[in-house]
Short mmCIF file of C-alpha atoms and ligand atoms in Angstrom, two decimals:
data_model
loop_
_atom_site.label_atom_id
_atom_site.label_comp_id
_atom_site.label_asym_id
_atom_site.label_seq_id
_atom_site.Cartn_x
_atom_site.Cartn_y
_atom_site.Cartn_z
CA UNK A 49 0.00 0.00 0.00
CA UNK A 50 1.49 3.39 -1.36
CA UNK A 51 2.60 5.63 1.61
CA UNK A 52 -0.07 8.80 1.45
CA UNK A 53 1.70 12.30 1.91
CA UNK A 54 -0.01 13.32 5.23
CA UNK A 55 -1.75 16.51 4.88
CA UNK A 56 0.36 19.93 5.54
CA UNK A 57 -1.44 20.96 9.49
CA UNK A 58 -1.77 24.05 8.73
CA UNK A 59 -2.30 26.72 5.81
CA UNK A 60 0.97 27.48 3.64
CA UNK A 61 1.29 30.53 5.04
CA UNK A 62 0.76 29.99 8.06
CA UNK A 63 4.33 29.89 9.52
CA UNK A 64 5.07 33.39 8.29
CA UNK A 65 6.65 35.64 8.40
CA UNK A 66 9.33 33.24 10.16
CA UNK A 67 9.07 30.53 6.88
CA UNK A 68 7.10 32.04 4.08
CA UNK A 69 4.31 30.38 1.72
CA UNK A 70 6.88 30.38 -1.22
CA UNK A 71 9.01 28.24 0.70
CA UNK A 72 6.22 25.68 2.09
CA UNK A 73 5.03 26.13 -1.27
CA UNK A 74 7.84 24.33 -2.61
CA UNK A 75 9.46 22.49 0.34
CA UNK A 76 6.28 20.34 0.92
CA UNK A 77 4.71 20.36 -2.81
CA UNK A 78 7.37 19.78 -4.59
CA UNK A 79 10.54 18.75 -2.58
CA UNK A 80 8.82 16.17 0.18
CA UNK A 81 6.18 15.15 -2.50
CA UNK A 82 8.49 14.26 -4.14
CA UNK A 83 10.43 11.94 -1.74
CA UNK A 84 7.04 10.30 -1.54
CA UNK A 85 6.45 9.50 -5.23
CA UNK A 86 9.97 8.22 -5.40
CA UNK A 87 9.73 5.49 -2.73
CA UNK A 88 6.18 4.40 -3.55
CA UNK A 89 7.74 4.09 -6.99
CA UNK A 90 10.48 2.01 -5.90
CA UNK A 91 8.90 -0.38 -3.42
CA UNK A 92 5.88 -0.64 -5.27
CA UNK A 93 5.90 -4.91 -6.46
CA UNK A 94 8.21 -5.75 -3.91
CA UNK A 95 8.05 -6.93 -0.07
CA UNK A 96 8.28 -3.74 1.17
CA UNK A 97 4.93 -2.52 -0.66
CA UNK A 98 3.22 -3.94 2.20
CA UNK A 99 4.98 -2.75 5.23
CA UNK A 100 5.06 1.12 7.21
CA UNK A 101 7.70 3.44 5.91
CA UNK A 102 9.11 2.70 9.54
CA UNK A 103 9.70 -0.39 9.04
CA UNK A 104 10.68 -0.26 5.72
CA UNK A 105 13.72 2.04 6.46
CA UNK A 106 14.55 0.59 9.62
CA UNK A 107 15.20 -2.62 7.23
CA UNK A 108 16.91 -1.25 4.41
CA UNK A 109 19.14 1.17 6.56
CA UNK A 110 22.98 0.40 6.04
CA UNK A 111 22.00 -1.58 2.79
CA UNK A 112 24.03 -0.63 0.18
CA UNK A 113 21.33 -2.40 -2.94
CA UNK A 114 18.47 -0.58 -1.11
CA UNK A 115 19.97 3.31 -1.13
CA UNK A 116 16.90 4.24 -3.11
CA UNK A 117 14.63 3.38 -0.96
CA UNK A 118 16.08 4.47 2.13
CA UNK A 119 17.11 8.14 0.78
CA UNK A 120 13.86 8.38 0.01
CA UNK A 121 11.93 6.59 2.27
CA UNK A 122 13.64 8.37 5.06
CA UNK A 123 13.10 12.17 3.58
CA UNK A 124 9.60 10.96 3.34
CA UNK A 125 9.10 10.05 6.83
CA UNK A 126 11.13 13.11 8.30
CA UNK A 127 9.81 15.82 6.15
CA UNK A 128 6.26 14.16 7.86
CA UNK A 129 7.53 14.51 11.03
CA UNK A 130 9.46 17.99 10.62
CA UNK A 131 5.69 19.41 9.53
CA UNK A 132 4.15 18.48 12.71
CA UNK A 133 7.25 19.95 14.86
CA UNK A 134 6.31 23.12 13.35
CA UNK A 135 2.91 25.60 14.36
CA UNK A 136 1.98 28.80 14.21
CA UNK A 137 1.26 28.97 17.67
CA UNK A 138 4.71 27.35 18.33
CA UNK A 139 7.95 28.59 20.00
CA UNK A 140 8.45 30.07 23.87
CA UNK A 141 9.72 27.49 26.06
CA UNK A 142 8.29 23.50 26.91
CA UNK A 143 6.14 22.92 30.02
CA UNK A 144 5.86 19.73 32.40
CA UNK A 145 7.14 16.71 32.30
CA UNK A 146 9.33 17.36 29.53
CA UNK A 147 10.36 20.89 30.67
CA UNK A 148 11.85 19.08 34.15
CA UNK A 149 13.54 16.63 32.21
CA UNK A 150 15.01 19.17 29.92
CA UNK A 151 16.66 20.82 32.68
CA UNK A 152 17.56 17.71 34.25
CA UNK A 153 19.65 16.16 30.92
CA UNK A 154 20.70 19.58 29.82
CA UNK A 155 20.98 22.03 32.92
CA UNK A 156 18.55 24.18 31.47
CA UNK A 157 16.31 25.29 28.59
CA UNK A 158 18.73 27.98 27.43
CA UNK A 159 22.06 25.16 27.65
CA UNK A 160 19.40 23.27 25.33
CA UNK A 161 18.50 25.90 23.07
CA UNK A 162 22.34 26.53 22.88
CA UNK A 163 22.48 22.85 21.93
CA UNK A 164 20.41 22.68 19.43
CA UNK A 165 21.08 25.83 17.51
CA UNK A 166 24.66 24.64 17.15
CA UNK A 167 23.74 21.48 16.03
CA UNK A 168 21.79 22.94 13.59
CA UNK A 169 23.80 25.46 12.68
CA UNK A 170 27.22 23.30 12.60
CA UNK A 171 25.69 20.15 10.41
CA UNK A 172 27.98 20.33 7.57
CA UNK A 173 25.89 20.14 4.03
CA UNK A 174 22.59 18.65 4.31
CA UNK A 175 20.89 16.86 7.17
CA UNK A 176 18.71 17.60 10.28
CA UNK A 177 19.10 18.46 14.08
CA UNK A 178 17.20 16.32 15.83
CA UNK A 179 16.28 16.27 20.20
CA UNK A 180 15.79 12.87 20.76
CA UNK A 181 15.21 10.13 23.10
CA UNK A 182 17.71 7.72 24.39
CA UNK A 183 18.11 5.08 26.64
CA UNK A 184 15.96 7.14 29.28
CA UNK A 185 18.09 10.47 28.07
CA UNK A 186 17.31 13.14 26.43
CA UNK A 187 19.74 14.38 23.47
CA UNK A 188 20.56 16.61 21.01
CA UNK A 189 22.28 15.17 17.46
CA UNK A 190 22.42 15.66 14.18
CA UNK A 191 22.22 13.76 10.90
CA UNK A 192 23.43 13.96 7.55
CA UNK A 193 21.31 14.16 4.13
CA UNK A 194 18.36 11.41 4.67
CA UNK A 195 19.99 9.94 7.47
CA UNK A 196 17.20 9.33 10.89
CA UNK A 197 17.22 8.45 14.60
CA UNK A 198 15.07 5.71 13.76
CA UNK A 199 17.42 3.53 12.35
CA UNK A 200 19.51 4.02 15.09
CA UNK A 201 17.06 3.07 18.39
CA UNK A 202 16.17 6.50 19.56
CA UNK A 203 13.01 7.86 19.61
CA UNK A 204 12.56 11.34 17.22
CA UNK A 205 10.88 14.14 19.94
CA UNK A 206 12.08 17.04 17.52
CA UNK A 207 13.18 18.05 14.78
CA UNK A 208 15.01 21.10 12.43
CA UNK A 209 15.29 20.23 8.64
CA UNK A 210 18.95 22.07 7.53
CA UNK A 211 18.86 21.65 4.32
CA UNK A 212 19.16 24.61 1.90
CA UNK A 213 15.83 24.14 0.96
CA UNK A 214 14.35 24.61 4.21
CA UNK A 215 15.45 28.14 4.20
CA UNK A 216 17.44 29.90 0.95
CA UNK A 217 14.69 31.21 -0.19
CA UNK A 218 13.87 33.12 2.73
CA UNK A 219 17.27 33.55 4.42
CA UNK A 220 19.53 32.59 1.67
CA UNK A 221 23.23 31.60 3.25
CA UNK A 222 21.80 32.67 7.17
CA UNK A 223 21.03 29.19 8.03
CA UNK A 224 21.70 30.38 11.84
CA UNK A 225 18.91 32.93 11.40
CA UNK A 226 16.16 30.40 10.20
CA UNK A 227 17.02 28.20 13.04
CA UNK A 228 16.76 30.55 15.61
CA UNK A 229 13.18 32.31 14.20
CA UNK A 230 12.25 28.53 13.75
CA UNK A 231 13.01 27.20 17.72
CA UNK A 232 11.82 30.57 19.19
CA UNK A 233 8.83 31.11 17.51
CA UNK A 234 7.43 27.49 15.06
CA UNK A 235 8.67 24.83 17.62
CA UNK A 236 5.10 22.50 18.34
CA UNK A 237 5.87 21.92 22.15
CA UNK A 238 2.53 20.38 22.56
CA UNK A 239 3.79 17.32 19.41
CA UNK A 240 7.28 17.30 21.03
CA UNK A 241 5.60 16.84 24.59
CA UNK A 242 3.46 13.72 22.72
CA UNK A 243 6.45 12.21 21.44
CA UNK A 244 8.24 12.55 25.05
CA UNK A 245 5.15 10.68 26.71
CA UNK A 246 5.03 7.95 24.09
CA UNK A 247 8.65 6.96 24.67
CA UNK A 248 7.91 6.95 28.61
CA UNK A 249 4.54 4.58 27.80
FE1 FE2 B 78 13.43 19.33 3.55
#
């Protein structure tokens, strides 16, 4: 069964003026619909057809016959999750549960913040900075090009797309800037929080 682009949550341009409708425009029309149509194409008649994207990269990852699929499956599956870590009525700081354990794993939301901004800001080339879940820990890491937490047993709470398509058109070169309009002012604290209580469940 073909893996269905979930729906953008909320209007193109919604997210402005922090990521503008131009960019949406083509970051989720063209750019992760595209991701989509590539790995339905490839898996389509084979094993995989049948199983969740999830599973599907988790068993491909590290293949070298199945790079395809996994670049693409992957983009498709983090571009879904990237949409829902972003709102309009995002940014400020966590609450609860995982506001205590922020400040327990990092010191405080600011030494996070920190974190993550240079994370972002410091993956070389493509890739994503990710806050994640960890053997009980939370953490901050980054990936390169499709490459996910998934693959490697942590749980996804949050996450920054850094590729130049994120951002250029909007802040050309100032990758630093879109990252730090996107965490104080987009971040979905209420879908990170979700993703923090699953991995306790
Ligand atoms: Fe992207």
């Amino acid at each position: 069964m073909a893996y269905e682009q979930p729906s953008l949550p909320y209007a193109e341009n919604a997210l402005e003026p922090h990521i503008s409708a131009n960019t949406i425009s083509f970051h989720y029309g063209k750019h992760h619909a595209t991701y989509v149509k590539k790995f339905n194409d490839l898996v389509q008649g084979t094993p995989y057809d049948d199983q969740g994207i999830e599973e599907v990269v988790k068993a491909v990852a590290g293949d070298s016959s199945k790079t395809g699929i996994f670049n693409n499956g992957a983009q498709a599956w983090n571009h879904s999750f990237y949409w829902n870590c972003l709102s309009p009525d995002g940014g400020g700081k966590p609450s609860g549960a995982l506001a205590d354990k922020i400040d327990q794993d990092f010191g405080s939301y600011d030494a996070f913040r920190d974190e993550l901004a240079n994370a972002a800001a410091t993956q070389f080339g493509s890739g994503w900075a990710w806050l994640v879940m960890d053997n009980g820990s939370l953490k901050v890491i980054k990936t390169a090009n499709a490459q996910t937490p998934l693959t490697e047993g942590m749980t996804p709470i949050l996450t920054i797309d850094v590729w130049e398509h994120a951002y250029y058109l909007d802040y050309q070169n100032r990758r630093p800037d879109y990252v730090a309009s996107l965490i104080d002012n987009l971040v979905n604290w209420e879908f990170a929080t979700a993703n923090f209580e699953a991995a306790q469940a």
